[in-house]
mmCIF file of C-alpha atoms and ligand atoms in Angstrom:
data_model
loop_
_atom_site.group_PDB
_atom_site.id
_atom_site.type_symbol
_atom_site.label_atom_id
_atom_site.label_comp_id
_atom_site.label_asym_id
_atom_site.label_seq_id
_atom_site.Cartn_x
_atom_site.Cartn_y
_atom_site.Cartn_z
ATOM 1 C CA MET N 1 -46.534 62.733 50.799
ATOM 2 C CA ASN N 2 -45.422 59.695 52.324
ATOM 3 C CA SER N 3 -42.162 60.292 54.054
ATOM 4 C CA PHE N 4 -39.099 57.850 52.814
ATOM 5 C CA PRO N 5 -39.226 54.525 54.449
ATOM 6 C CA SER N 6 -36.355 53.180 57.393
ATOM 7 C CA LEU N 7 -36.790 49.593 55.273
ATOM 8 C CA LEU N 8 -36.373 49.444 51.595
ATOM 9 C CA GLU N 9 -36.708 46.385 50.752
ATOM 10 C CA SER N 10 -38.562 46.569 47.386
ATOM 11 C CA ILE N 11 -38.945 48.941 45.057
ATOM 12 C CA ASP N 12 -42.265 48.788 46.028
ATOM 13 C CA ASP N 13 -41.863 50.839 49.282
ATOM 14 C CA LEU N 14 -40.802 53.776 47.226
ATOM 15 C CA SER N 15 -43.936 55.831 45.893
ATOM 16 C CA LYS N 16 -42.800 57.545 42.261
ATOM 17 C CA ILE N 17 -43.020 60.893 43.742
ATOM 18 C CA GLN N 18 -39.397 59.826 45.687
ATOM 19 C CA ILE N 19 -37.821 57.956 43.287
ATOM 20 C CA GLU N 20 -37.649 61.194 40.986
ATOM 21 C CA GLU N 21 -36.577 63.018 44.493
ATOM 22 C CA LEU N 22 -33.988 60.708 44.515
ATOM 23 C CA LEU N 23 -33.247 61.302 40.840
ATOM 24 C CA THR N 24 -32.584 64.930 41.791
ATOM 25 C CA LEU N 25 -30.861 64.203 44.964
ATOM 26 C CA SER N 26 -28.805 61.501 43.054
ATOM 27 C CA THR N 27 -28.032 64.822 40.123
ATOM 28 C CA HIS N 28 -27.042 66.908 42.901
ATOM 29 C CA PHE N 29 -24.709 64.403 44.310
ATOM 30 C CA LEU N 30 -22.723 64.004 41.131
ATOM 31 C CA HIS N 31 -22.076 67.212 40.824
ATOM 32 C CA ASN N 32 -21.081 68.118 44.274
ATOM 33 C CA LYS N 33 -19.301 67.377 46.368
ATOM 34 C CA PRO N 34 -21.029 67.225 50.195
ATOM 35 C CA THR N 35 -20.602 70.030 52.823
ATOM 36 C CA PRO N 36 -18.917 69.035 56.091
ATOM 37 C CA GLY N 37 -21.323 68.229 58.484
ATOM 38 C CA PRO N 38 -20.436 68.491 62.555
ATOM 39 C CA PRO N 39 -17.921 66.854 64.380
ATOM 40 C CA ASN N 40 -16.956 63.338 63.571
ATOM 41 C CA TYR N 41 -18.802 61.864 67.678
ATOM 42 C CA LEU N 42 -22.327 63.771 66.120
ATOM 43 C CA GLN N 43 -22.392 61.707 62.107
ATOM 44 C CA PRO N 44 -24.661 59.063 61.866
ATOM 45 C CA VAL N 45 -23.177 55.355 62.371
ATOM 46 C CA ILE N 46 -23.913 53.174 58.834
ATOM 47 C CA ALA N 47 -23.327 49.477 58.755
ATOM 48 C CA THR N 48 -23.098 47.099 55.854
ATOM 49 C CA SER N 49 -23.114 43.740 56.482
ATOM 50 C CA PHE N 50 -22.948 41.785 53.854
ATOM 51 C CA LEU N 51 -24.166 37.755 54.048
ATOM 52 C CA GLU N 52 -23.160 37.060 50.527
ATOM 53 C CA ASN N 53 -19.798 38.213 48.431
ATOM 54 C CA SER N 54 -19.977 41.498 47.062
ATOM 55 C CA THR N 55 -17.244 43.941 45.175
ATOM 56 C CA ARG N 56 -20.155 47.247 44.139
ATOM 57 C CA THR N 57 -23.220 47.026 46.268
ATOM 58 C CA LYS N 58 -20.752 47.046 49.105
ATOM 59 C CA HIS N 59 -18.071 49.359 48.532
ATOM 60 C CA SER N 60 -19.877 51.457 46.665
ATOM 61 C CA PHE N 61 -21.820 51.929 49.823
ATOM 62 C CA ALA N 62 -19.175 52.204 52.058
ATOM 63 C CA ILE N 63 -17.871 55.252 49.969
ATOM 64 C CA ALA N 64 -21.594 57.007 49.569
ATOM 65 C CA ILE N 65 -21.417 56.759 53.650
ATOM 66 C CA GLN N 66 -18.093 58.217 54.050
ATOM 67 C CA ARG N 67 -18.291 60.414 51.754
ATOM 68 C CA LEU N 68 -21.810 61.882 53.452
ATOM 69 C CA GLY N 69 -18.653 61.861 56.681
ATOM 70 C CA SER N 70 -21.350 59.265 58.286
ATOM 71 C CA ILE N 71 -19.135 56.662 60.840
ATOM 72 C CA TYR N 72 -18.541 53.524 58.844
ATOM 73 C CA ILE N 73 -18.646 49.485 60.163
ATOM 74 C CA ASP N 74 -17.855 46.948 58.389
ATOM 75 C CA PHE N 75 -20.091 44.494 60.505
ATOM 76 C CA ASN N 76 -18.525 40.860 59.608
ATOM 77 C CA ALA N 77 -21.333 38.447 59.849
ATOM 78 C CA GLU N 78 -18.538 35.438 59.654
ATOM 79 C CA THR N 79 -17.291 36.707 63.066
ATOM 80 C CA SER N 80 -20.134 38.117 64.430
ATOM 81 C CA SER N 81 -22.533 36.189 67.154
ATOM 82 C CA LEU N 82 -24.963 35.136 64.363
ATOM 83 C CA LYS N 83 -22.523 31.708 63.607
ATOM 84 C CA LYS N 84 -23.490 31.280 67.464
ATOM 85 C CA GLY N 85 -27.565 30.938 66.332
ATOM 86 C CA GLU N 86 -28.288 34.510 66.970
ATOM 87 C CA SER N 87 -31.586 35.886 65.131
ATOM 88 C CA LEU N 88 -31.123 38.117 62.519
ATOM 89 C CA GLU N 89 -33.781 40.248 64.742
ATOM 90 C CA GLU N 90 -31.131 40.059 67.626
ATOM 91 C CA THR N 91 -28.455 41.148 65.233
ATOM 92 C CA PHE N 92 -30.122 44.154 64.363
ATOM 93 C CA LEU N 93 -31.771 45.489 67.592
ATOM 94 C CA THR N 94 -27.694 44.752 68.780
ATOM 95 C CA LEU N 95 -26.320 47.111 66.473
ATOM 96 C CA TYR N 96 -29.343 49.739 66.390
ATOM 97 C CA ASN N 97 -28.856 49.896 70.639
ATOM 98 C CA GLN N 98 -24.562 50.192 70.202
ATOM 99 C CA GLY N 99 -26.001 53.325 68.294
ATOM 100 C CA VAL N 100 -25.900 51.939 64.585
ATOM 101 C CA ASP N 101 -28.309 54.961 62.881
ATOM 102 C CA LEU N 102 -28.747 52.291 59.655
ATOM 103 C CA CYS N 103 -27.943 49.168 57.727
ATOM 104 C CA ILE N 104 -26.895 47.896 54.119
ATOM 105 C CA PHE N 105 -27.831 44.178 54.295
ATOM 106 C CA ARG N 106 -26.977 41.395 51.634
ATOM 107 C CA SER N 107 -28.135 38.142 51.939
ATOM 108 C CA SER N 108 -28.484 35.129 49.827
ATOM 109 C CA VAL N 109 -32.038 34.165 51.031
ATOM 110 C CA SER N 110 -34.746 36.093 49.169
ATOM 111 C CA ASN N 111 -37.299 37.902 51.502
ATOM 112 C CA GLN N 112 -35.791 38.134 55.490
ATOM 113 C CA LEU N 113 -36.364 41.674 55.488
ATOM 114 C CA ALA N 114 -40.167 41.188 54.683
ATOM 115 C CA LYS N 115 -41.025 40.898 58.628
ATOM 116 C CA PHE N 116 -39.179 44.263 59.650
ATOM 117 C CA LYS N 117 -41.547 46.375 57.693
ATOM 118 C CA LYS N 118 -44.294 47.412 60.616
ATOM 119 C CA SER N 119 -41.793 48.058 63.267
ATOM 120 C CA PRO N 120 -37.908 47.730 62.149
ATOM 121 C CA PRO N 121 -34.940 47.062 64.323
ATOM 122 C CA ILE N 122 -33.009 49.739 62.389
ATOM 123 C CA LYS N 123 -32.934 51.559 59.803
ATOM 124 C CA ILE N 124 -32.036 48.922 56.833
ATOM 125 C CA ILE N 125 -31.666 49.288 52.966
ATOM 126 C CA ASN N 126 -31.490 45.897 50.964
ATOM 127 C CA GLY N 127 -28.286 45.147 49.364
ATOM 128 C CA GLY N 128 -29.916 42.017 47.359
ATOM 129 C CA ASP N 129 -31.524 39.598 48.579
ATOM 130 C CA GLY N 130 -31.688 35.642 47.341
ATOM 131 C CA THR N 131 -33.371 35.924 43.944
ATOM 132 C CA ASN N 132 -36.425 38.441 45.705
ATOM 133 C CA GLU N 133 -35.191 42.272 44.782
ATOM 134 C CA HIS N 134 -32.034 44.645 44.503
ATOM 135 C CA PRO N 135 -33.915 47.998 44.752
ATOM 136 C CA THR N 136 -30.658 50.347 44.937
ATOM 137 C CA GLN N 137 -29.248 48.404 41.879
ATOM 138 C CA ALA N 138 -32.366 48.762 39.778
ATOM 139 C CA LEU N 139 -32.210 52.754 40.926
ATOM 140 C CA LEU N 140 -28.599 54.128 39.823
ATOM 141 C CA ASP N 141 -29.738 51.733 36.629
ATOM 142 C CA LEU N 142 -32.655 53.676 36.135
ATOM 143 C CA PHE N 143 -30.393 56.934 36.957
ATOM 144 C CA THR N 144 -27.735 55.897 33.732
ATOM 145 C CA LEU N 145 -30.777 54.755 31.813
ATOM 146 C CA LEU N 146 -31.692 58.523 31.998
ATOM 147 C CA GLU N 147 -28.476 60.004 31.202
ATOM 148 C CA PHE N 148 -28.911 58.502 27.237
ATOM 149 C CA SER N 149 -32.279 59.263 27.910
ATOM 150 C CA LYS N 150 -34.010 62.190 29.801
ATOM 151 C CA GLU N 151 -37.163 60.879 28.380
ATOM 152 C CA LEU N 152 -37.840 56.714 28.184
ATOM 153 C CA HIS N 153 -41.663 56.862 27.344
ATOM 154 C CA GLY N 154 -41.063 54.689 24.122
ATOM 155 C CA LYS N 155 -38.205 53.305 24.343
ATOM 156 C CA THR N 156 -37.649 49.544 24.937
ATOM 157 C CA ILE N 157 -35.371 47.724 27.150
ATOM 158 C CA ALA N 158 -34.237 43.814 26.244
ATOM 159 C CA ILE N 159 -33.132 41.964 29.767
ATOM 160 C CA PHE N 160 -31.220 39.083 28.499
ATOM 161 C CA GLY N 161 -30.819 36.021 30.773
ATOM 162 C CA ASP N 162 -31.438 34.297 33.674
ATOM 163 C CA ILE N 163 -34.427 36.130 34.870
ATOM 164 C CA ILE N 164 -35.572 33.674 36.933
ATOM 165 C CA HIS N 165 -32.738 34.008 39.579
ATOM 166 C CA SER N 166 -32.002 37.960 39.007
ATOM 167 C CA ARG N 167 -33.073 39.683 42.068
ATOM 168 C CA VAL N 168 -32.449 42.525 39.512
ATOM 169 C CA THR N 169 -34.891 42.189 36.996
ATOM 170 C CA HIS N 170 -37.365 41.728 39.204
ATOM 171 C CA SER N 171 -37.132 45.110 40.919
ATOM 172 C CA LEU N 172 -36.288 46.593 37.370
ATOM 173 C CA LEU N 173 -39.474 44.841 35.940
ATOM 174 C CA LYS N 174 -41.266 46.968 39.031
ATOM 175 C CA LEU N 175 -39.467 50.227 38.133
ATOM 176 C CA LEU N 176 -39.154 50.518 34.861
ATOM 177 C CA PRO N 177 -42.316 50.964 34.279
ATOM 178 C CA HIS N 178 -42.798 53.598 35.970
ATOM 179 C CA PHE N 179 -41.326 55.797 33.268
ATOM 180 C CA GLY N 180 -42.907 54.669 30.424
ATOM 181 C CA LEU N 181 -39.673 51.602 29.066
ATOM 182 C CA LYS N 182 -41.319 48.955 27.133
ATOM 183 C CA ILE N 183 -39.414 45.452 28.550
ATOM 184 C CA ILE N 184 -38.719 42.387 26.865
ATOM 185 C CA LEU N 185 -37.239 39.707 28.495
ATOM 186 C CA CYS N 186 -34.934 37.253 26.305
ATOM 187 C CA GLY N 187 -33.118 34.041 27.153
ATOM 188 C CA PRO N 188 -33.889 30.254 27.113
ATOM 189 C CA LYS N 189 -37.429 28.808 28.738
ATOM 190 C CA TYR N 190 -36.151 27.475 31.519
ATOM 191 C CA PHE N 191 -34.626 30.607 32.528
ATOM 192 C CA MET N 192 -38.024 32.536 32.066
ATOM 193 C CA PRO N 193 -40.450 32.930 34.903
ATOM 194 C CA GLU N 194 -44.115 31.934 34.843
ATOM 195 C CA PHE N 195 -46.343 33.486 31.996
ATOM 196 C CA SER N 196 -48.985 33.954 34.598
ATOM 197 C CA THR N 197 -46.231 36.299 36.766
ATOM 198 C CA ILE N 198 -45.265 38.341 34.134
ATOM 199 C CA SER N 199 -47.447 41.503 32.860
ATOM 200 C CA LYS N 200 -48.930 41.484 30.235
ATOM 201 C CA ASP N 201 -46.918 44.477 28.893
ATOM 202 C CA ILE N 202 -43.999 42.680 28.779
ATOM 203 C CA LYS N 203 -42.458 40.581 26.342
ATOM 204 C CA VAL N 204 -40.920 37.151 25.894
ATOM 205 C CA THR N 205 -38.541 35.603 23.872
ATOM 206 C CA GLN N 206 -35.969 32.943 23.019
ATOM 207 C CA ASN N 207 -35.133 34.853 20.209
ATOM 208 C CA ARG N 208 -32.280 36.940 20.367
ATOM 209 C CA ASP N 209 -32.343 38.907 17.041
ATOM 210 C CA GLU N 210 -35.356 40.012 17.660
ATOM 211 C CA ALA N 211 -34.712 41.438 21.359
ATOM 212 C CA ILE N 212 -32.098 43.561 19.858
ATOM 213 C CA MET N 213 -33.593 44.853 16.985
ATOM 214 C CA ALA N 214 -36.525 46.042 18.718
ATOM 215 C CA SER N 215 -34.572 47.040 21.596
ATOM 216 C CA ASP N 216 -32.523 50.676 22.179
ATOM 217 C CA PHE N 217 -30.948 49.119 24.830
ATOM 218 C CA LEU N 218 -30.326 45.805 25.978
ATOM 219 C CA TYR N 219 -29.620 44.508 29.671
ATOM 220 C CA LEU N 220 -27.200 41.431 29.977
ATOM 221 C CA LEU N 221 -27.317 39.246 32.769
ATOM 222 C CA ARG N 222 -24.652 36.642 34.837
ATOM 223 C CA ILE N 223 -26.103 32.781 35.166
ATOM 224 C CA GLN N 224 -25.938 32.891 38.525
ATOM 225 C CA GLN N 225 -25.179 28.729 39.474
ATOM 226 C CA GLU N 226 -24.499 29.895 42.747
ATOM 227 C CA ARG N 227 -28.714 29.707 42.546
ATOM 228 C CA HIS N 228 -29.915 26.939 40.742
ATOM 229 C CA SER N 229 -30.343 24.028 42.824
ATOM 230 C CA GLU N 230 -27.899 20.823 41.825
ATOM 231 C CA ASN N 231 -28.594 19.825 38.084
ATOM 232 C CA GLN N 232 -31.299 21.999 37.969
ATOM 233 C CA PHE N 233 -29.736 23.673 34.085
ATOM 234 C CA GLN N 234 -27.864 20.817 33.507
ATOM 235 C CA ASN N 235 -28.523 21.325 29.727
ATOM 236 C CA THR N 236 -26.786 25.158 30.251
ATOM 237 C CA HIS N 237 -23.682 25.263 28.933
ATOM 238 C CA SER N 238 -21.270 28.413 28.816
ATOM 239 C CA ASN N 239 -20.529 27.701 25.321
ATOM 240 C CA ASP N 240 -23.953 26.574 24.207
ATOM 241 C CA TYR N 241 -25.693 29.924 25.785
ATOM 242 C CA HIS N 242 -22.380 32.290 24.305
ATOM 243 C CA HIS N 243 -23.242 30.743 20.755
ATOM 244 C CA ASP N 244 -27.569 31.171 21.617
ATOM 245 C CA TYR N 245 -27.660 34.399 23.450
ATOM 246 C CA GLY N 246 -24.367 36.074 24.311
ATOM 247 C CA ILE N 247 -23.919 39.469 22.665
ATOM 248 C CA LYS N 248 -21.239 40.524 20.363
ATOM 249 C CA LEU N 249 -19.864 43.585 19.918
ATOM 250 C CA SER N 250 -19.160 41.789 15.659
ATOM 251 C CA HIS N 251 -22.486 40.680 15.909
ATOM 252 C CA LEU N 252 -24.592 43.834 16.830
ATOM 253 C CA LYS N 253 -22.294 45.791 13.933
ATOM 254 C CA HIS N 254 -23.192 42.742 11.892
ATOM 255 C CA LEU N 255 -27.238 44.171 13.078
ATOM 256 C CA ASN N 256 -26.534 47.542 12.927
ATOM 257 C CA LYS N 257 -27.503 48.125 16.560
ATOM 258 C CA LEU N 258 -25.095 49.403 18.170
ATOM 259 C CA ILE N 259 -26.724 50.189 21.178
ATOM 260 C CA PRO N 260 -26.088 51.126 24.722
ATOM 261 C CA ILE N 261 -25.329 47.473 27.050
ATOM 262 C CA PHE N 262 -26.159 47.797 29.902
ATOM 263 C CA HIS N 263 -24.874 44.934 33.123
ATOM 264 C CA PRO N 264 -25.113 45.220 36.843
ATOM 265 C CA GLY N 265 -21.813 43.202 37.081
ATOM 266 C CA PRO N 266 -20.004 41.294 37.487
ATOM 267 C CA ALA N 267 -19.981 39.961 33.947
ATOM 268 C CA ASN N 268 -18.629 36.896 32.308
ATOM 269 C CA ILE N 269 -17.153 37.783 29.630
ATOM 270 C CA GLY N 270 -17.400 34.994 26.902
ATOM 271 C CA ILE N 271 -20.531 33.157 28.431
ATOM 272 C CA GLU N 272 -23.057 36.931 28.632
ATOM 273 C CA LEU N 273 -21.284 39.032 26.434
ATOM 274 C CA ASP N 274 -17.502 38.998 24.777
ATOM 275 C CA HIS N 275 -13.948 40.832 25.483
ATOM 276 C CA GLU N 276 -15.055 42.943 22.289
ATOM 277 C CA LEU N 277 -18.330 44.388 23.519
ATOM 278 C CA ILE N 278 -16.657 44.806 27.073
ATOM 279 C CA LYS N 279 -13.928 46.583 25.737
ATOM 280 C CA SER N 280 -16.286 48.888 24.134
ATOM 281 C CA SER N 281 -17.733 51.991 24.555
ATOM 282 C CA LEU N 282 -21.221 50.824 24.188
ATOM 283 C CA TYR N 283 -20.708 48.757 27.189
ATOM 284 C CA GLN N 284 -21.696 51.050 30.156
ATOM 285 C CA GLY N 285 -20.828 48.323 33.454
ATOM 286 C CA TYR N 286 -18.884 50.990 34.679
ATOM 287 C CA ASN N 287 -20.984 54.127 34.042
ATOM 288 C CA GLN N 288 -23.252 51.993 36.346
ATOM 289 C CA VAL N 289 -20.548 51.494 39.027
ATOM 290 C CA LYS N 290 -19.887 55.483 38.252
ATOM 291 C CA ASN N 291 -23.098 55.943 39.509
ATOM 292 C CA SER N 292 -23.644 54.013 42.314
ATOM 293 C CA VAL N 293 -21.685 56.123 44.396
ATOM 294 C CA PRO N 294 -24.256 59.258 44.083
ATOM 295 C CA VAL N 295 -27.208 56.899 44.071
ATOM 296 C CA ARG N 296 -26.436 55.185 46.977
ATOM 297 C CA MET N 297 -25.653 58.560 48.816
ATOM 298 C CA ALA N 298 -28.927 59.886 47.790
ATOM 299 C CA ILE N 299 -30.877 56.911 49.055
ATOM 300 C CA ILE N 300 -29.052 56.518 52.292
ATOM 301 C CA LYS N 301 -29.342 60.762 52.817
ATOM 302 C CA SER N 302 -32.998 60.508 52.563
ATOM 303 C CA MET N 303 -33.470 57.384 54.669
ATOM 304 C CA LEU N 304 -31.506 59.036 57.448
ATOM 305 C CA SER N 305 -33.445 61.973 57.215
ATOM 306 C CA ASN N 306 -37.639 60.760 57.204
ATOM 307 C CA ASN N 307 -37.519 61.479 61.671
ATOM 308 C CA ASP N 308 -39.064 57.912 62.355
ATOM 309 C CA LYS N 309 -39.259 57.478 65.228
ATOM 310 C CA ASN N 310 -40.141 53.893 65.491
ATOM 311 C CA ILE N 311 -37.254 52.070 64.976
ATOM 312 C CA GLY N 312 -35.847 49.888 67.749
ATOM 313 C CA ILE N 313 -38.935 49.125 69.435
ATOM 314 C CA ILE N 314 -39.315 45.883 71.546
ATOM 315 C CA ASN N 315 -42.513 44.175 71.892
ATOM 316 C CA GLY N 316 -43.982 47.069 71.810
ATOM 317 C CA GLU N 317 -41.128 49.468 74.025
ATOM 318 C CA LYS N 318 -38.530 51.254 72.818
ATOM 319 C CA PHE N 319 -35.445 50.553 75.650
HETATM 320 N N1 CP S 401 -24.211 44.641 40.747
HETATM 321 C C1 CP S 401 -23.667 43.886 42.451
HETATM 322 O O1 CP S 401 -24.789 43.478 42.884
HETATM 323 O O2 CP S 401 -22.866 43.260 41.914
HETATM 324 P P1 CP S 401 -22.147 43.056 43.289
HETATM 325 O O3 CP S 401 -22.327 41.363 43.513
HETATM 326 O O4 CP S 401 -20.472 42.655 42.943
HETATM 327 O O5 CP S 401 -22.501 43.883 44.809
#
């Protein structure tokens, strides 16, 4: 069996067996406190390096790192030498040679990590890169879905909103079919990917009620204005979006479809959902947040334990 990767950039980096092992370890961390490890100076050192804003991902990783007994470094990109033009590779190699074992990295730029796949300068977990992927969010979403139904085969989830700019969706589209979950994408045409890039098993619709009625779970996305080019979606007025695609508790009651509502956060109340829905027991956003810590503990633990010696290599040599 392949060992756990030292660079988790994409869901594609994991086999189904590795994903199942992560789910088992996450359940363990959800129900058990880790046992105290060796003295602090022997503990792994782990850095978060977030070049883009975050509340959920960064802080749940910070908590996961400390719950595992590791030493936590909050690498501040704004005050770092990245601002003096140092490359990402030099930055990672510098952290590695200072004794950092693993770095969780977020950036608004897509696909910056792929070049490190062959020879990672440091162990890296992608905490979300541009519109590309957010694999750890997708894994904690799967973990939360499995709390509702141990068997997801034959179930359907509708993902609503700004699909093309959603790195979470790009990871979910790779992850959920492994577990037999059918996917519907719903939203305005201009938020949908090219049909040629969508698997034939995935249904696309512009009809909100059709998507709701066919689903067991709904997954709502934020409209990601910060990833839109200027005036790209001038017609995306929040009020229109809320009217056409927003999910309201009263409407779900009217359809007699009181099903779990997932959201990776941050949620914009009054756009993709209403205040009544986010305050209702259907809303799973906080359960996703709760599960983010044990799932991220499992990912860190698995990566640290992989015994990969091919880290921090410079021009074929390890210094
Ligand atoms: N889901 C998510 O990535 O949220 P943050 O941007 O707050 O980390």
